Amino acid sequence: MTGTIASLADLARADACGRVVIKVGSALLVENGQPRREWLAGLAAEIATVRARGQQVIVVSSGAIALGAARLGLAKGGRGSLADAQAAAAVGQIGLGGLWAELLGHHGLTAAQLLLTLDDLEDRRRYLNASATLNRLLEAGAVPVVNENDSVATQEIRFGDNDRLAARVAQAGRADAVLLLSDIDGLYDRNPKDPSAQMIPLVRGVTPEIHAMADGGSGSGLGSGGMTSKLQAAEIAERAGIALAIINGTYPSPLARALDRDIGTLFVPRRRDSGRKAWLGGRMKIKGALVVDDGAAKALLSGRSLLAKGVREVVGEFARGDVVEVRSTGGAALAKGLAEYDAGECTAIMGRHTDEQAGVLGYAPRSAVIHRDQMVLL
Ligand code: GLU
């Protein structure tokens, strides 16, 4: 990160925002099963302007399912069943990638297609691999166009919405900011249909109050986003020190409208975890949980490792190295971290002092159940 992002206008400054992810949803891209070519051509022209300012761009584009469903004549926009969505995506992605390649090509820009599954970004090695590919593409001058690999992703292991995918891609691509193009100006403090609803221009930290403002569900019925998934994306981004903006994509030149006229909601990060911790914090698949007593909870918050002594309960089946959540006895999620023991071993040593553990385990215990270097506070 080279400068600080404090306003939407900063997102147009190469010194503050050298690398940006632009996420485009299905409702903006597809109308009646056909691509909205004219609008998309306008966005491609804006992306060329961003590039000409010296900023690198990664696009996260939805639309494969909506395009493919129309082509195959599938009901409910291809979202009636997982099998329909998978088939629709396989058909639609060809056209979607081609469209981006063509429209960016008009500006001398080379599009590069990347289809990722949730697991590609949850597994550390594959994540680093995707990260290296994105980096190389950007250095080589291409515009990566990313979508979820919907044809192979199954229900349990899919993002399902491209908002969170965009935030994870921003982490992997070491971007400074994410722009989520929505069908609304930004985040409102209550249902935007309420005439007294106010748009929130700046958010520092996605608190429970902020969550309460989003009502969930996708307005358009075409995509699967909605404000809830946008806030989840903002949380993933914030953990990695990445700014995120929700802006209205429905206008002909949406980037200029939002950034020049300061219309949208900007989420500014409060912290920047190390790359590894940010990846860990953004992980979405949790294998189990450790419920800890108040003393251990306090120790964690002051930056200490989690010791077996403070563990009260072990939830789920996990192996050493899996991501587990640390919870208070009241059920609040306190942290996420990599377990040093499998679930059975955790159960055997919980509540015990370090000097009692060797006898139970049959080998010298590790220094902690979750080491502080492998843990991120939530
Ligand atoms: N990946 C899906 C698609 O290309 C869209 C997911 C979403 O709605 O955000 O159609």
Short mmCIF file of C-alpha atoms and ligand atoms in Angstrom, two decimals:
data_model
loop_
_atom_site.label_atom_id
_atom_site.label_comp_id
_atom_site.label_asym_id
_atom_site.label_seq_id
_atom_site.Cartn_x
_atom_site.Cartn_y
_atom_site.Cartn_z
CA MET A 1 0.00 0.00 0.00
CA THR A 2 1.49 3.30 -1.09
CA GLY A 3 -0.91 5.93 0.23
CA THR A 4 -3.99 6.12 2.36
CA ILE A 5 -7.52 5.78 1.12
CA ALA A 6 -9.82 8.14 3.01
CA SER A 7 -12.42 9.08 0.41
CA LEU A 8 -13.95 7.71 -2.77
CA ALA A 9 -11.85 10.19 -4.77
CA ASP A 10 -8.70 8.49 -3.43
CA LEU A 11 -9.73 5.34 -5.29
CA ALA A 12 -8.91 7.20 -8.51
CA ARG A 13 -5.37 8.05 -7.34
CA ALA A 14 -2.64 5.66 -8.44
CA ASP A 15 -0.46 6.64 -5.45
CA ALA A 16 -3.19 5.66 -2.96
CA CYS A 17 -4.79 2.87 -4.92
CA GLY A 18 -2.36 1.17 -7.25
CA ARG A 19 -4.43 -1.94 -7.67
CA VAL A 20 -8.21 -2.18 -7.65
CA VAL A 21 -10.75 -5.00 -7.96
CA ILE A 22 -13.96 -4.07 -9.77
CA LYS A 23 -16.88 -6.44 -9.20
CA VAL A 24 -19.77 -6.47 -11.63
CA GLY A 25 -22.95 -8.36 -10.77
CA SER A 26 -25.31 -10.31 -12.99
CA ALA A 27 -28.11 -7.73 -12.83
CA LEU A 28 -25.86 -5.08 -14.38
CA LEU A 29 -24.44 -7.37 -17.03
CA VAL A 30 -27.45 -9.30 -18.23
CA GLU A 31 -30.96 -8.23 -19.21
CA ASN A 32 -33.53 -10.71 -20.52
CA GLY A 33 -30.81 -13.28 -20.97
CA GLN A 34 -28.72 -10.99 -23.18
CA PRO A 35 -25.55 -9.12 -22.26
CA ARG A 36 -25.98 -5.35 -21.79
CA ARG A 37 -23.31 -4.63 -24.36
CA GLU A 38 -23.60 -0.88 -24.45
CA TRP A 39 -23.33 -0.47 -20.70
CA LEU A 40 -20.47 -2.95 -20.56
CA ALA A 41 -18.65 -1.14 -23.36
CA GLY A 42 -18.94 2.03 -21.25
CA LEU A 43 -17.44 0.25 -18.25
CA ALA A 44 -14.62 -1.17 -20.39
CA ALA A 45 -13.84 2.40 -21.48
CA GLU A 46 -13.76 3.48 -17.83
CA ILE A 47 -11.43 0.58 -17.01
CA ALA A 48 -9.15 1.81 -19.78
CA THR A 49 -9.17 5.25 -18.14
CA VAL A 50 -8.29 3.71 -14.77
CA ARG A 51 -5.41 1.86 -16.41
CA ALA A 52 -4.24 5.02 -18.16
CA ARG A 53 -4.00 6.69 -14.72
CA GLY A 54 -1.45 4.04 -13.80
CA GLN A 55 -3.75 1.80 -11.75
CA GLN A 56 -3.94 -1.96 -12.24
CA VAL A 57 -7.36 -3.56 -12.50
CA ILE A 58 -8.77 -6.99 -11.69
CA VAL A 59 -12.37 -7.57 -12.76
CA VAL A 60 -14.63 -10.00 -10.90
CA SER A 61 -17.53 -10.64 -13.23
CA SER A 62 -20.76 -12.54 -12.65
CA GLY A 63 -23.25 -13.29 -15.38
CA ALA A 64 -22.28 -16.78 -16.50
CA ILE A 65 -25.33 -18.44 -14.96
CA ALA A 66 -27.79 -15.81 -16.21
CA LEU A 67 -26.39 -15.89 -19.77
CA GLY A 68 -26.15 -19.67 -19.93
CA ALA A 69 -29.64 -20.21 -18.52
CA ALA A 70 -31.16 -18.09 -21.26
CA ARG A 71 -29.23 -19.97 -23.90
CA LEU A 72 -30.30 -23.36 -22.53
CA GLY A 73 -33.85 -22.22 -21.78
CA LEU A 74 -33.58 -23.10 -18.09
CA ALA A 75 -36.20 -21.82 -15.65
CA LYS A 76 -35.53 -19.37 -12.79
CA GLY A 77 -32.48 -17.90 -14.51
CA GLY A 78 -30.65 -21.20 -14.00
CA ARG A 79 -30.92 -20.98 -10.24
CA GLY A 80 -33.68 -23.55 -9.79
CA SER A 81 -31.20 -26.26 -8.82
CA LEU A 82 -27.46 -26.66 -8.39
CA ALA A 83 -27.29 -28.87 -11.49
CA ASP A 84 -29.00 -26.15 -13.55
CA ALA A 85 -26.62 -23.47 -12.24
CA GLN A 86 -23.61 -25.65 -13.01
CA ALA A 87 -24.79 -26.38 -16.54
CA ALA A 88 -25.79 -22.77 -17.17
CA ALA A 89 -22.43 -21.48 -15.96
CA ALA A 90 -20.57 -23.84 -18.28
CA VAL A 91 -22.44 -22.42 -21.27
CA GLY A 92 -22.53 -18.79 -20.17
CA GLN A 93 -18.89 -18.48 -19.17
CA ILE A 94 -17.71 -18.91 -22.77
CA GLY A 95 -19.71 -15.90 -23.90
CA LEU A 96 -18.90 -13.90 -20.78
CA GLY A 97 -15.14 -14.32 -21.13
CA GLY A 98 -15.39 -13.58 -24.85
CA LEU A 99 -17.35 -10.41 -24.20
CA TRP A 100 -14.78 -9.04 -21.78
CA ALA A 101 -11.92 -9.98 -24.12
CA GLU A 102 -13.63 -8.18 -26.99
CA LEU A 103 -14.66 -5.02 -25.14
CA LEU A 104 -11.36 -4.57 -23.28
CA GLY A 105 -9.59 -5.40 -26.54
CA HIS A 106 -11.15 -2.30 -28.14
CA HIS A 107 -8.95 -0.30 -25.76
CA GLY A 108 -5.83 -2.33 -26.40
CA LEU A 109 -6.25 -4.23 -23.14
CA THR A 110 -5.75 -7.98 -22.87
CA ALA A 111 -8.29 -9.90 -20.79
CA ALA A 112 -7.22 -13.02 -18.87
CA GLN A 113 -9.80 -15.48 -17.54
CA LEU A 114 -9.45 -17.07 -14.11
CA LEU A 115 -12.12 -19.40 -12.73
CA LEU A 116 -11.67 -20.09 -9.03
CA THR A 117 -13.40 -22.27 -6.50
CA LEU A 118 -13.67 -21.48 -2.81
CA ASP A 119 -11.17 -24.24 -2.09
CA ASP A 120 -8.61 -22.66 -4.41
CA LEU A 121 -8.48 -19.76 -1.97
CA GLU A 122 -9.00 -21.70 1.30
CA ASP A 123 -6.01 -23.96 0.79
CA ARG A 124 -2.87 -22.00 1.57
CA ARG A 125 -0.74 -23.44 -1.22
CA ARG A 126 -3.38 -23.00 -3.87
CA TYR A 127 -4.10 -19.51 -2.58
CA LEU A 128 -0.44 -18.55 -2.96
CA ASN A 129 -0.49 -20.05 -6.43
CA ALA A 130 -3.54 -18.02 -7.49
CA SER A 131 -1.92 -14.97 -5.94
CA ALA A 132 1.25 -15.47 -7.99
CA THR A 133 -0.77 -15.91 -11.19
CA LEU A 134 -2.74 -12.70 -10.59
CA ASN A 135 0.44 -10.83 -9.86
CA ARG A 136 2.19 -12.07 -12.97
CA LEU A 137 -0.80 -11.23 -15.17
CA LEU A 138 -0.97 -7.69 -13.81
CA GLU A 139 2.76 -7.16 -14.24
CA ALA A 140 2.45 -8.41 -17.79
CA GLY A 141 -0.25 -5.79 -18.43
CA ALA A 142 -3.32 -8.02 -18.61
CA VAL A 143 -6.70 -7.44 -16.97
CA PRO A 144 -7.62 -10.61 -15.07
CA VAL A 145 -11.35 -11.34 -15.32
CA VAL A 146 -12.31 -13.66 -12.47
CA ASN A 147 -15.46 -15.64 -11.78
CA GLU A 148 -16.30 -18.53 -9.52
CA ASN A 149 -15.90 -21.88 -11.26
CA ASP A 150 -19.60 -22.55 -10.80
CA SER A 151 -19.64 -25.68 -12.96
CA VAL A 152 -17.53 -27.66 -10.52
CA ALA A 153 -18.21 -25.89 -7.23
CA THR A 154 -20.76 -27.83 -5.16
CA GLN A 155 -23.22 -26.39 -2.67
CA GLU A 156 -21.06 -26.72 0.44
CA ILE A 157 -17.88 -25.53 -1.15
CA ARG A 158 -18.93 -22.51 -3.10
CA PHE A 159 -18.91 -18.80 -2.51
CA GLY A 160 -22.29 -18.52 -4.21
CA ASP A 161 -21.92 -14.76 -4.47
CA ASN A 162 -19.19 -12.82 -6.18
CA ASP A 163 -19.03 -10.14 -3.47
CA ARG A 164 -17.03 -12.32 -1.09
CA LEU A 165 -15.13 -13.81 -4.01
CA ALA A 166 -14.11 -10.25 -4.97
CA ALA A 167 -12.82 -9.57 -1.44
CA ARG A 168 -10.86 -12.82 -1.38
CA VAL A 169 -9.46 -12.09 -4.85
CA ALA A 170 -8.43 -8.64 -3.62
CA GLN A 171 -6.48 -10.31 -0.81
CA ALA A 172 -4.87 -12.80 -3.16
CA GLY A 173 -4.13 -10.08 -5.70
CA ARG A 174 -2.80 -7.70 -3.04
CA ALA A 175 -5.19 -4.98 -4.16
CA ASP A 176 -5.65 -1.70 -2.31
CA ALA A 177 -9.39 -1.49 -2.86
CA VAL A 178 -12.50 -3.30 -4.05
CA LEU A 179 -15.32 -1.56 -5.89
CA LEU A 180 -18.61 -3.43 -5.71
CA LEU A 181 -20.93 -2.19 -8.44
CA SER A 182 -24.45 -2.46 -7.11
CA ASP A 183 -27.94 -1.42 -8.17
CA ILE A 184 -28.13 1.13 -5.38
CA ASP A 185 -26.00 4.16 -4.42
CA GLY A 186 -24.52 2.57 -1.30
CA LEU A 187 -25.39 1.30 2.17
CA TYR A 188 -28.48 2.90 3.71
CA ASP A 189 -29.16 3.10 7.43
CA ARG A 190 -32.52 1.34 6.91
CA ASN A 191 -34.57 -0.12 4.09
CA PRO A 192 -33.77 2.24 1.20
CA LYS A 193 -37.44 2.24 0.18
CA ASP A 194 -38.15 4.09 3.42
CA PRO A 195 -38.20 7.82 2.46
CA SER A 196 -36.28 8.74 5.61
CA ALA A 197 -33.43 6.31 4.78
CA GLN A 198 -30.01 7.96 4.68
CA MET A 199 -27.01 6.72 2.77
CA ILE A 200 -23.90 6.14 4.90
CA PRO A 201 -20.90 7.65 3.10
CA LEU A 202 -18.15 6.28 5.33
CA VAL A 203 -17.91 3.16 7.50
CA ARG A 204 -15.05 2.45 9.87
CA GLY A 205 -15.44 -1.15 10.92
CA VAL A 206 -18.40 -3.41 10.15
CA THR A 207 -20.06 -3.39 13.57
CA PRO A 208 -23.28 -5.20 14.55
CA GLU A 209 -25.08 -1.84 14.06
CA ILE A 210 -23.86 -1.74 10.46
CA HIS A 211 -25.00 -5.34 9.92
CA ALA A 212 -28.43 -4.44 11.25
CA MET A 213 -28.79 -1.91 8.41
CA ALA A 214 -28.64 -4.60 5.71
CA ASP A 215 -31.74 -6.65 5.19
CA GLY A 216 -30.28 -9.56 3.18
CA GLY A 217 -31.34 -11.14 -0.09
CA SER A 218 -30.63 -10.00 -3.62
CA GLY A 219 -32.86 -7.20 -4.85
CA SER A 220 -32.64 -8.13 -8.51
CA GLY A 221 -33.28 -11.87 -8.21
CA LEU A 222 -30.61 -12.39 -10.89
CA GLY A 223 -27.49 -12.49 -8.77
CA SER A 224 -27.13 -13.86 -5.29
CA GLY A 225 -25.52 -10.88 -3.62
CA GLY A 226 -27.59 -8.40 -1.65
CA MET A 227 -26.30 -6.09 1.09
CA THR A 228 -25.52 -8.90 3.55
CA SER A 229 -22.93 -10.51 1.30
CA LYS A 230 -21.49 -7.05 0.56
CA LEU A 231 -20.94 -6.45 4.26
CA GLN A 232 -19.32 -9.88 4.59
CA ALA A 233 -17.05 -8.86 1.73
CA ALA A 234 -16.27 -5.59 3.53
CA GLU A 235 -15.26 -7.60 6.62
CA ILE A 236 -12.91 -9.83 4.64
CA ALA A 237 -11.38 -6.79 2.95
CA GLU A 238 -11.03 -4.82 6.17
CA ARG A 239 -9.17 -7.67 7.84
CA ALA A 240 -6.58 -7.44 5.09
CA GLY A 241 -6.34 -3.65 5.25
CA ILE A 242 -8.18 -3.27 1.95
CA ALA A 243 -10.71 -0.49 1.37
CA LEU A 244 -14.06 -1.43 -0.14
CA ALA A 245 -16.68 0.73 -1.76
CA ILE A 246 -20.28 0.03 -2.72
CA ILE A 247 -21.27 2.23 -5.62
CA ASN A 248 -24.18 2.40 -8.04
CA GLY A 249 -23.38 0.57 -11.24
CA THR A 250 -26.62 1.29 -13.04
CA TYR A 251 -25.40 4.55 -14.63
CA PRO A 252 -23.59 4.72 -17.98
CA SER A 253 -20.18 5.70 -16.49
CA PRO A 254 -20.52 4.35 -12.96
CA LEU A 255 -16.92 4.84 -11.83
CA ALA A 256 -16.80 8.52 -12.79
CA ARG A 257 -20.20 9.18 -11.22
CA ALA A 258 -19.21 7.61 -7.89
CA LEU A 259 -15.60 8.70 -7.56
CA ASP A 260 -15.78 12.21 -9.06
CA ARG A 261 -19.03 13.09 -7.34
CA ASP A 262 -18.39 11.21 -4.11
CA ILE A 263 -21.55 9.09 -4.25
CA GLY A 264 -21.26 5.71 -2.54
CA THR A 265 -20.29 4.03 0.70
CA LEU A 266 -16.61 3.65 1.50
CA PHE A 267 -15.45 1.12 4.09
CA VAL A 268 -12.03 2.09 5.36
CA PRO A 269 -9.93 -0.57 7.07
CA ARG A 270 -8.93 -0.11 10.69
CA ARG A 271 -6.05 -2.54 10.62
CA ARG A 272 -3.78 -4.42 8.31
CA ASP A 273 -2.99 -7.96 9.38
CA SER A 274 0.02 -9.73 7.94
CA GLY A 275 -0.67 -11.54 4.67
CA ARG A 276 -0.93 -14.89 6.41
CA LYS A 277 -3.22 -13.66 9.17
CA ALA A 278 -5.43 -11.84 6.69
CA TRP A 279 -5.78 -15.05 4.68
CA LEU A 280 -6.59 -16.96 7.83
CA GLY A 281 -9.16 -14.39 8.97
CA GLY A 282 -10.87 -14.50 5.59
CA ARG A 283 -11.13 -18.29 5.53
CA MET A 284 -14.72 -19.35 5.28
CA LYS A 285 -14.59 -23.07 5.97
CA ILE A 286 -14.33 -23.82 9.67
CA LYS A 287 -13.77 -27.41 10.75
CA GLY A 288 -14.67 -27.08 14.42
CA ALA A 289 -14.58 -24.89 17.47
CA LEU A 290 -12.96 -24.62 20.88
CA VAL A 291 -15.04 -23.10 23.65
CA VAL A 292 -12.80 -21.30 26.15
CA ASP A 293 -13.26 -19.98 29.67
CA ASP A 294 -13.20 -16.27 30.53
CA GLY A 295 -9.55 -16.31 31.61
CA ALA A 296 -8.42 -17.78 28.31
CA ALA A 297 -10.66 -15.35 26.39
CA LYS A 298 -8.97 -12.43 28.15
CA ALA A 299 -5.52 -13.85 27.46
CA LEU A 300 -6.33 -14.20 23.76
CA LEU A 301 -7.49 -10.61 23.52
CA SER A 302 -4.19 -9.46 25.00
CA GLY A 303 -2.35 -11.33 22.25
CA ARG A 304 -1.51 -14.63 23.98
CA SER A 305 -1.69 -18.17 22.60
CA LEU A 306 -4.56 -20.49 23.53
CA LEU A 307 -3.51 -23.08 26.11
CA ALA A 308 -5.28 -26.39 26.74
CA LYS A 309 -5.96 -25.30 30.33
CA GLY A 310 -8.51 -22.72 29.18
CA VAL A 311 -10.44 -24.98 26.79
CA ARG A 312 -13.83 -26.06 28.11
CA GLU A 313 -15.34 -27.86 25.14
CA VAL A 314 -14.29 -29.22 21.75
CA VAL A 315 -16.82 -29.01 18.91
CA GLY A 316 -16.60 -30.95 15.63
CA GLU A 317 -14.03 -33.22 14.05
CA PHE A 318 -10.82 -31.58 12.94
CA ALA A 319 -7.24 -32.54 12.31
CA ARG A 320 -4.03 -30.76 13.25
CA GLY A 321 -3.61 -27.74 10.97
CA ASP A 322 -7.35 -27.27 10.32
CA VAL A 323 -9.00 -23.91 10.93
CA VAL A 324 -11.09 -23.80 14.08
CA GLU A 325 -13.06 -21.02 15.69
CA VAL A 326 -12.47 -19.99 19.28
CA ARG A 327 -15.70 -19.21 21.12
CA SER A 328 -16.58 -17.80 24.50
CA THR A 329 -18.82 -19.84 26.80
CA GLY A 330 -21.60 -17.46 25.74
CA GLY A 331 -21.09 -18.53 22.10
CA ALA A 332 -19.38 -15.36 20.81
CA ALA A 333 -16.77 -15.96 18.08
CA LEU A 334 -13.49 -14.60 19.44
CA ALA A 335 -10.82 -15.82 17.04
CA LYS A 336 -9.92 -18.19 14.25
CA GLY A 337 -6.75 -20.20 14.19
CA LEU A 338 -4.94 -23.32 13.08
CA ALA A 339 -5.28 -26.14 15.63
CA GLU A 340 -2.04 -27.69 16.85
CA TYR A 341 -3.87 -30.91 17.79
CA ASP A 342 -6.71 -32.92 16.33
CA ALA A 343 -10.12 -32.85 18.00
CA GLY A 344 -9.56 -36.07 19.98
CA GLU A 345 -6.27 -34.81 21.42
CA CYS A 346 -7.86 -31.46 22.28
CA THR A 347 -10.59 -33.28 24.18
CA ALA A 348 -8.00 -35.38 26.04
CA ILE A 349 -5.91 -32.41 27.19
CA MET A 350 -8.53 -29.70 27.68
CA GLY A 351 -8.59 -28.21 31.14
CA ARG A 352 -5.16 -29.66 31.92
CA HIS A 353 -1.91 -27.92 32.79
CA THR A 354 0.99 -28.29 30.37
CA ASP A 355 2.89 -30.59 32.78
CA GLU A 356 -0.02 -33.06 32.90
CA GLN A 357 -0.38 -33.26 29.12
CA ALA A 358 2.60 -35.47 28.25
CA GLY A 359 1.11 -38.35 30.25
CA VAL A 360 -2.21 -38.08 28.41
CA LEU A 361 -0.74 -37.60 24.94
CA GLY A 362 2.19 -40.00 25.19
CA TYR A 363 4.52 -37.37 23.77
CA ALA A 364 5.86 -33.95 24.73
CA PRO A 365 3.04 -31.40 24.34
CA ARG A 366 3.24 -28.46 21.96
CA SER A 367 3.44 -24.98 23.40
CA ALA A 368 -0.23 -24.24 22.80
CA VAL A 369 -3.49 -25.54 21.37
CA ILE A 370 -3.46 -22.58 18.97
CA HIS A 371 -0.28 -20.55 18.77
CA ARG A 372 -0.78 -16.79 18.66
CA ASP A 373 1.12 -16.57 15.35
CA GLN A 374 -1.48 -18.89 13.83
CA MET A 375 -4.47 -17.04 15.23
CA VAL A 376 -6.45 -13.99 14.23
CA LEU A 377 -8.84 -12.19 16.55
CA LEU A 378 -12.30 -11.51 15.17
N1 GLU B 1 -20.76 -16.69 -10.35
C1 GLU B 1 -22.12 -16.45 -10.70
C2 GLU B 1 -22.25 -16.21 -12.20
O1 GLU B 1 -21.34 -15.99 -12.89
C3 GLU B 1 -22.72 -15.27 -10.00
C4 GLU B 1 -22.61 -15.24 -8.52
C5 GLU B 1 -23.32 -14.00 -7.95
O2 GLU B 1 -24.52 -13.88 -8.19
O3 GLU B 1 -22.69 -13.15 -7.33
O4 GLU B 1 -23.34 -16.23 -12.73
#
